[in-house]
Amino acid sequence: VDAGKTTLSEGVLYTSGKLRKMGRVDNKNTYLDTNEIEKERGITIFSKQAVFSYNDVNVTLLDTPGHIDFSAETERTLNVLDDAILVVSGIDSIQRHTITLWNLLKKHNIPVFVFINKMDDEKANFHKVMDQLREKYGKVVAPFQVPMVENYKMIGFIDVVGMRAKYFQDGPLRDEDIPADMMAEVE
């Protein structure tokens, strides 16, 4: 909830060239939240898709609701996912619904990338979130950083698409598969 999934999706679509201008949830002009109730409440209620290409890879991005009240809408998308990016707020940390979603993704054998968002806020705590994830899921949680560029342009983030392709071609990623500038300092 309020982890920034739609804003992140806007950034990915803008960086990929799909959008000429990023919309904002607070301005009620995002590409994916088009329903009047979504605009009014500033939340995603209905799953939406956007298709774009990056480095000759076609990607279908699905932005799903984060509120537990609309979890059935999120669960309906599980049957079409190749992988998932679970967005967690660096300020609010792991929420109960985050755990529910992780378990559903695991049950459906869907590879998960966790994106810790809102790290530019002084209240954000990367290590707290990582500790929570590792306490719950163990060493399967491997950190890497995504360099941020002005105005939410996430060049490194989109490189996850390339890592995803490598994962499906070669199996689990090794440290050397992740670009050095994306590897996080663990301690």
PDB file of C-alpha atoms in Angstrom:
ATOM      1  CA  VAL A   1       0.000   0.000   0.000  1.00  0.00           C
ATOM      2  CA  ASP A   2       1.369   3.393  -1.019  1.00  0.00           C
ATOM      3  CA  ALA A   3       4.758   1.906  -1.891  1.00  0.00           C
ATOM      4  CA  GLY A   4       4.828   3.801  -5.180  1.00  0.00           C
ATOM      5  CA  LYS A   5       3.949   1.035  -7.651  1.00  0.00           C
ATOM      6  CA  THR A   6       2.161   3.306 -10.100  1.00  0.00           C
ATOM      7  CA  THR A   7       4.842   5.993  -9.890  1.00  0.00           C
ATOM      8  CA  LEU A   8       7.483   3.331 -10.477  1.00  0.00           C
ATOM      9  CA  SER A   9       5.512   2.014 -13.458  1.00  0.00           C
ATOM     10  CA  GLU A  10       5.292   5.548 -14.866  1.00  0.00           C
ATOM     11  CA  GLY A  11       9.080   5.863 -14.498  1.00  0.00           C
ATOM     12  CA  VAL A  12       9.701   2.584 -16.298  1.00  0.00           C
ATOM     13  CA  LEU A  13       7.333   3.540 -19.123  1.00  0.00           C
ATOM     14  CA  TYR A  14       8.918   6.974 -19.435  1.00  0.00           C
ATOM     15  CA  THR A  15      12.478   5.600 -19.393  1.00  0.00           C
ATOM     16  CA  SER A  16      11.585   2.979 -21.996  1.00  0.00           C
ATOM     17  CA  GLY A  17      10.272   5.683 -24.322  1.00  0.00           C
ATOM     18  CA  LYS A  18       6.651   4.509 -24.071  1.00  0.00           C
ATOM     19  CA  LEU A  19       5.641   7.839 -22.490  1.00  0.00           C
ATOM     20  CA  ARG A  20       6.781  11.304 -23.518  1.00  0.00           C
ATOM     21  CA  LYS A  21       5.852  12.740 -20.139  1.00  0.00           C
ATOM     22  CA  MET A  22       5.434  11.047 -16.770  1.00  0.00           C
ATOM     23  CA  GLY A  23       2.083  11.373 -15.072  1.00  0.00           C
ATOM     24  CA  ARG A  24       1.695  11.713 -11.314  1.00  0.00           C
ATOM     25  CA  VAL A  25      -0.790  10.085  -8.973  1.00  0.00           C
ATOM     26  CA  ASP A  26      -1.312  13.364  -7.105  1.00  0.00           C
ATOM     27  CA  ASN A  27      -1.970  15.161 -10.414  1.00  0.00           C
ATOM     28  CA  LYS A  28      -4.433  12.420 -11.414  1.00  0.00           C
ATOM     29  CA  ASN A  29      -2.803  11.994 -14.826  1.00  0.00           C
ATOM     30  CA  THR A  30      -1.000   8.648 -14.744  1.00  0.00           C
ATOM     31  CA  TYR A  31      -1.013   6.445 -17.813  1.00  0.00           C
ATOM     32  CA  LEU A  32      -2.293   3.396 -15.946  1.00  0.00           C
ATOM     33  CA  ASP A  33      -4.803   4.741 -13.397  1.00  0.00           C
ATOM     34  CA  THR A  34      -7.514   5.865 -15.796  1.00  0.00           C
ATOM     35  CA  ASN A  35     -10.678   5.081 -13.847  1.00  0.00           C
ATOM     36  CA  GLU A  36     -12.317   8.117 -12.219  1.00  0.00           C
ATOM     37  CA  ILE A  37     -12.460   6.393  -8.810  1.00  0.00           C
ATOM     38  CA  GLU A  38      -8.727   5.591  -9.056  1.00  0.00           C
ATOM     39  CA  LYS A  39      -7.943   9.197  -9.893  1.00  0.00           C
ATOM     40  CA  GLU A  40     -10.169  10.502  -7.101  1.00  0.00           C
ATOM     41  CA  ARG A  41      -8.738   8.180  -4.420  1.00  0.00           C
ATOM     42  CA  GLY A  42      -5.159   8.167  -5.726  1.00  0.00           C
ATOM     43  CA  ILE A  43      -4.924   4.370  -5.671  1.00  0.00           C
ATOM     44  CA  THR A  44      -4.927   1.540  -8.172  1.00  0.00           C
ATOM     45  CA  ILE A  45      -8.148  -0.470  -8.112  1.00  0.00           C
ATOM     46  CA  PHE A  46      -8.018  -2.259 -11.471  1.00  0.00           C
ATOM     47  CA  SER A  47      -4.984  -4.027 -12.921  1.00  0.00           C
ATOM     48  CA  LYS A  48      -3.746  -2.301 -16.059  1.00  0.00           C
ATOM     49  CA  GLN A  49      -1.190  -3.266 -18.658  1.00  0.00           C
ATOM     50  CA  ALA A  50       1.266  -1.399 -20.813  1.00  0.00           C
ATOM     51  CA  VAL A  51       3.471  -2.895 -23.518  1.00  0.00           C
ATOM     52  CA  PHE A  52       6.897  -1.530 -24.386  1.00  0.00           C
ATOM     53  CA  SER A  53      10.215  -2.647 -25.842  1.00  0.00           C
ATOM     54  CA  TYR A  54      13.642  -2.260 -24.313  1.00  0.00           C
ATOM     55  CA  ASN A  55      16.857  -3.557 -25.873  1.00  0.00           C
ATOM     56  CA  ASP A  56      14.835  -5.638 -28.355  1.00  0.00           C
ATOM     57  CA  VAL A  57      12.861  -7.318 -25.550  1.00  0.00           C
ATOM     58  CA  ASN A  58       9.082  -6.902 -25.575  1.00  0.00           C
ATOM     59  CA  VAL A  59       7.730  -6.342 -22.089  1.00  0.00           C
ATOM     60  CA  THR A  60       4.185  -6.304 -20.770  1.00  0.00           C
ATOM     61  CA  LEU A  61       4.042  -4.379 -17.515  1.00  0.00           C
ATOM     62  CA  LEU A  62       1.082  -5.029 -15.230  1.00  0.00           C
ATOM     63  CA  ASP A  63       0.328  -2.458 -12.518  1.00  0.00           C
ATOM     64  CA  THR A  64      -1.824  -4.079  -9.850  1.00  0.00           C
ATOM     65  CA  PRO A  65      -3.575  -2.825  -6.721  1.00  0.00           C
ATOM     66  CA  GLY A  66      -1.678  -2.820  -3.444  1.00  0.00           C
ATOM     67  CA  HIS A  67      -4.615  -2.402  -1.088  1.00  0.00           C
ATOM     68  CA  ILE A  68      -5.847  -5.636   0.463  1.00  0.00           C
ATOM     69  CA  ASP A  69      -9.436  -4.615  -0.413  1.00  0.00           C
ATOM     70  CA  PHE A  70      -8.561  -5.195  -4.071  1.00  0.00           C
ATOM     71  CA  SER A  71      -6.299  -8.231  -3.669  1.00  0.00           C
ATOM     72  CA  ALA A  72      -8.585 -10.433  -5.795  1.00  0.00           C
ATOM     73  CA  GLU A  73      -7.775  -8.142  -8.720  1.00  0.00           C
ATOM     74  CA  THR A  74      -4.060  -8.606  -8.044  1.00  0.00           C
ATOM     75  CA  GLU A  75      -4.404 -12.388  -7.685  1.00  0.00           C
ATOM     76  CA  ARG A  76      -6.101 -12.637 -11.100  1.00  0.00           C
ATOM     77  CA  THR A  77      -2.890 -11.465 -12.748  1.00  0.00           C
ATOM     78  CA  LEU A  78      -0.781 -14.315 -11.319  1.00  0.00           C
ATOM     79  CA  ASN A  79      -1.737 -16.710 -14.105  1.00  0.00           C
ATOM     80  CA  VAL A  80      -0.122 -14.521 -16.772  1.00  0.00           C
ATOM     81  CA  LEU A  81       3.117 -13.511 -15.011  1.00  0.00           C
ATOM     82  CA  ASP A  82       6.577 -14.649 -16.036  1.00  0.00           C
ATOM     83  CA  ASP A  83       8.028 -12.866 -13.018  1.00  0.00           C
ATOM     84  CA  ALA A  84       7.064 -10.170 -10.545  1.00  0.00           C
ATOM     85  CA  ILE A  85       8.520  -7.022  -9.089  1.00  0.00           C
ATOM     86  CA  LEU A  86       7.224  -6.689  -5.551  1.00  0.00           C
ATOM     87  CA  VAL A  87       7.448  -3.023  -4.578  1.00  0.00           C
ATOM     88  CA  VAL A  88       8.114  -2.367  -0.891  1.00  0.00           C
ATOM     89  CA  SER A  89       8.272   1.053   0.742  1.00  0.00           C
ATOM     90  CA  GLY A  90      11.631   1.833   2.317  1.00  0.00           C
ATOM     91  CA  ILE A  91       9.716   3.987   4.795  1.00  0.00           C
ATOM     92  CA  ASP A  92       6.909   1.612   5.801  1.00  0.00           C
ATOM     93  CA  SER A  93       8.922  -1.619   5.413  1.00  0.00           C
ATOM     94  CA  ILE A  94       7.286  -5.016   5.036  1.00  0.00           C
ATOM     95  CA  GLN A  95       3.512  -5.052   5.460  1.00  0.00           C
ATOM     96  CA  ARG A  96       1.310  -8.082   6.105  1.00  0.00           C
ATOM     97  CA  HIS A  97      -0.064  -7.901   2.589  1.00  0.00           C
ATOM     98  CA  THR A  98       3.522  -7.951   1.240  1.00  0.00           C
ATOM     99  CA  ILE A  99       3.993 -11.326   2.930  1.00  0.00           C
ATOM    100  CA  THR A 100       0.693 -12.577   1.516  1.00  0.00           C
ATOM    101  CA  LEU A 101       1.729 -11.560  -2.001  1.00  0.00           C
ATOM    102  CA  TRP A 102       5.213 -13.098  -1.609  1.00  0.00           C
ATOM    103  CA  ASN A 103       3.639 -16.390  -0.527  1.00  0.00           C
ATOM    104  CA  LEU A 104       1.193 -16.344  -3.449  1.00  0.00           C
ATOM    105  CA  LEU A 105       4.027 -15.706  -5.896  1.00  0.00           C
ATOM    106  CA  LYS A 106       6.043 -18.533  -4.346  1.00  0.00           C
ATOM    107  CA  LYS A 107       3.018 -20.865  -4.503  1.00  0.00           C
ATOM    108  CA  HIS A 108       2.680 -20.112  -8.230  1.00  0.00           C
ATOM    109  CA  ASN A 109       6.461 -20.521  -8.704  1.00  0.00           C
ATOM    110  CA  ILE A 110       6.862 -16.970 -10.011  1.00  0.00           C
ATOM    111  CA  PRO A 111      10.365 -15.469  -9.660  1.00  0.00           C
ATOM    112  CA  VAL A 112      10.284 -12.276  -7.588  1.00  0.00           C
ATOM    113  CA  PHE A 113      12.426  -9.160  -7.687  1.00  0.00           C
ATOM    114  CA  VAL A 114      11.848  -6.961  -4.631  1.00  0.00           C
ATOM    115  CA  PHE A 115      12.191  -3.251  -5.316  1.00  0.00           C
ATOM    116  CA  ILE A 116      12.643  -1.140  -2.192  1.00  0.00           C
ATOM    117  CA  ASN A 117      11.148   2.184  -3.173  1.00  0.00           C
ATOM    118  CA  LYS A 118      11.157   5.666  -1.637  1.00  0.00           C
ATOM    119  CA  MET A 119      14.802   5.386  -0.610  1.00  0.00           C
ATOM    120  CA  ASP A 120      15.222   9.122  -1.213  1.00  0.00           C
ATOM    121  CA  ASP A 121      13.161   9.858   1.925  1.00  0.00           C
ATOM    122  CA  GLU A 122      15.145  10.482   5.122  1.00  0.00           C
ATOM    123  CA  LYS A 123      12.876   8.044   7.009  1.00  0.00           C
ATOM    124  CA  ALA A 124      13.701   5.190   4.624  1.00  0.00           C
ATOM    125  CA  ASN A 125      15.797   2.342   6.003  1.00  0.00           C
ATOM    126  CA  PHE A 126      17.173  -0.085   3.433  1.00  0.00           C
ATOM    127  CA  HIS A 127      18.894  -2.296   6.015  1.00  0.00           C
ATOM    128  CA  LYS A 128      15.718  -2.617   8.109  1.00  0.00           C
ATOM    129  CA  VAL A 129      13.753  -3.802   5.075  1.00  0.00           C
ATOM    130  CA  MET A 130      16.541  -6.198   4.022  1.00  0.00           C
ATOM    131  CA  ASP A 131      16.735  -7.590   7.565  1.00  0.00           C
ATOM    132  CA  GLN A 132      12.964  -8.167   7.565  1.00  0.00           C
ATOM    133  CA  LEU A 133      13.102  -9.900   4.181  1.00  0.00           C
ATOM    134  CA  ARG A 134      16.029 -12.107   5.179  1.00  0.00           C
ATOM    135  CA  GLU A 135      14.456 -12.951   8.537  1.00  0.00           C
ATOM    136  CA  LYS A 136      11.324 -14.113   6.748  1.00  0.00           C
ATOM    137  CA  TYR A 137      12.840 -15.669   3.588  1.00  0.00           C
ATOM    138  CA  GLY A 138      16.521 -16.316   4.276  1.00  0.00           C
ATOM    139  CA  LYS A 139      19.417 -16.113   1.852  1.00  0.00           C
ATOM    140  CA  VAL A 140      17.151 -16.282  -1.181  1.00  0.00           C
ATOM    141  CA  VAL A 141      16.965 -12.486  -0.827  1.00  0.00           C
ATOM    142  CA  ALA A 142      20.036 -11.030  -2.573  1.00  0.00           C
ATOM    143  CA  PRO A 143      20.434  -7.244  -2.659  1.00  0.00           C
ATOM    144  CA  PHE A 144      21.455  -5.120  -5.606  1.00  0.00           C
ATOM    145  CA  GLN A 145      21.111  -1.393  -6.071  1.00  0.00           C
ATOM    146  CA  VAL A 146      19.497   0.483  -8.893  1.00  0.00           C
ATOM    147  CA  PRO A 147      21.126   3.825  -9.673  1.00  0.00           C
ATOM    148  CA  MET A 148      18.617   6.664  -9.630  1.00  0.00           C
ATOM    149  CA  VAL A 149      18.768   9.419 -12.197  1.00  0.00           C
ATOM    150  CA  GLU A 150      16.928  12.722 -12.260  1.00  0.00           C
ATOM    151  CA  ASN A 151      13.131  12.717 -12.300  1.00  0.00           C
ATOM    152  CA  TYR A 152      12.662   8.996 -11.561  1.00  0.00           C
ATOM    153  CA  LYS A 153      14.400   7.854 -14.760  1.00  0.00           C
ATOM    154  CA  MET A 154      15.589   4.418 -13.709  1.00  0.00           C
ATOM    155  CA  ILE A 155      18.096   3.324 -16.285  1.00  0.00           C
ATOM    156  CA  GLY A 156      19.501   0.540 -14.132  1.00  0.00           C
ATOM    157  CA  PHE A 157      16.046  -0.606 -13.113  1.00  0.00           C
ATOM    158  CA  ILE A 158      15.113  -1.460 -16.662  1.00  0.00           C
ATOM    159  CA  ASP A 159      18.274  -3.572 -16.833  1.00  0.00           C
ATOM    160  CA  VAL A 160      16.322  -5.988 -14.620  1.00  0.00           C
ATOM    161  CA  VAL A 161      14.592  -6.938 -17.876  1.00  0.00           C
ATOM    162  CA  GLY A 162      17.936  -8.216 -19.158  1.00  0.00           C
ATOM    163  CA  MET A 163      18.573 -10.119 -15.932  1.00  0.00           C
ATOM    164  CA  ARG A 164      15.098 -11.616 -16.229  1.00  0.00           C
ATOM    165  CA  ALA A 165      15.892 -12.887 -19.720  1.00  0.00           C
ATOM    166  CA  LYS A 166      19.161 -14.389 -18.461  1.00  0.00           C
ATOM    167  CA  TYR A 167      17.298 -16.045 -15.576  1.00  0.00           C
ATOM    168  CA  PHE A 168      14.883 -17.778 -17.933  1.00  0.00           C
ATOM    169  CA  GLN A 169      17.625 -18.765 -20.344  1.00  0.00           C
ATOM    170  CA  ASP A 170      20.325 -19.921 -17.886  1.00  0.00           C
ATOM    171  CA  GLY A 171      18.595 -20.427 -14.528  1.00  0.00           C
ATOM    172  CA  PRO A 172      19.282 -18.710 -11.186  1.00  0.00           C
ATOM    173  CA  LEU A 173      21.446 -15.593 -11.323  1.00  0.00           C
ATOM    174  CA  ARG A 174      24.942 -15.547  -9.878  1.00  0.00           C
ATOM    175  CA  ASP A 175      26.658 -12.475  -8.451  1.00  0.00           C
ATOM    176  CA  GLU A 176      28.643 -12.061 -11.674  1.00  0.00           C
ATOM    177  CA  ASP A 177      25.376 -11.897 -13.676  1.00  0.00           C
ATOM    178  CA  ILE A 178      24.427  -8.653 -11.910  1.00  0.00           C
ATOM    179  CA  PRO A 179      26.245  -5.510 -13.095  1.00  0.00           C
ATOM    180  CA  ALA A 180      28.796  -4.357 -10.517  1.00  0.00           C
ATOM    181  CA  ASP A 181      27.223  -0.908 -10.176  1.00  0.00           C
ATOM    182  CA  MET A 182      23.956  -2.564  -9.093  1.00  0.00           C
ATOM    183  CA  MET A 183      25.384  -4.732  -6.325  1.00  0.00           C
ATOM    184  CA  ALA A 184      24.502  -3.410  -2.867  1.00  0.00           C
ATOM    185  CA  GLU A 185      26.815  -3.344   0.057  1.00  0.00           C
ATOM    186  CA  VAL A 186      25.428  -6.036   2.330  1.00  0.00           C
ATOM    187  CA  GLU A 187      26.795  -4.743   5.627  1.00  0.00           C
TER     188      GLU A 187
END
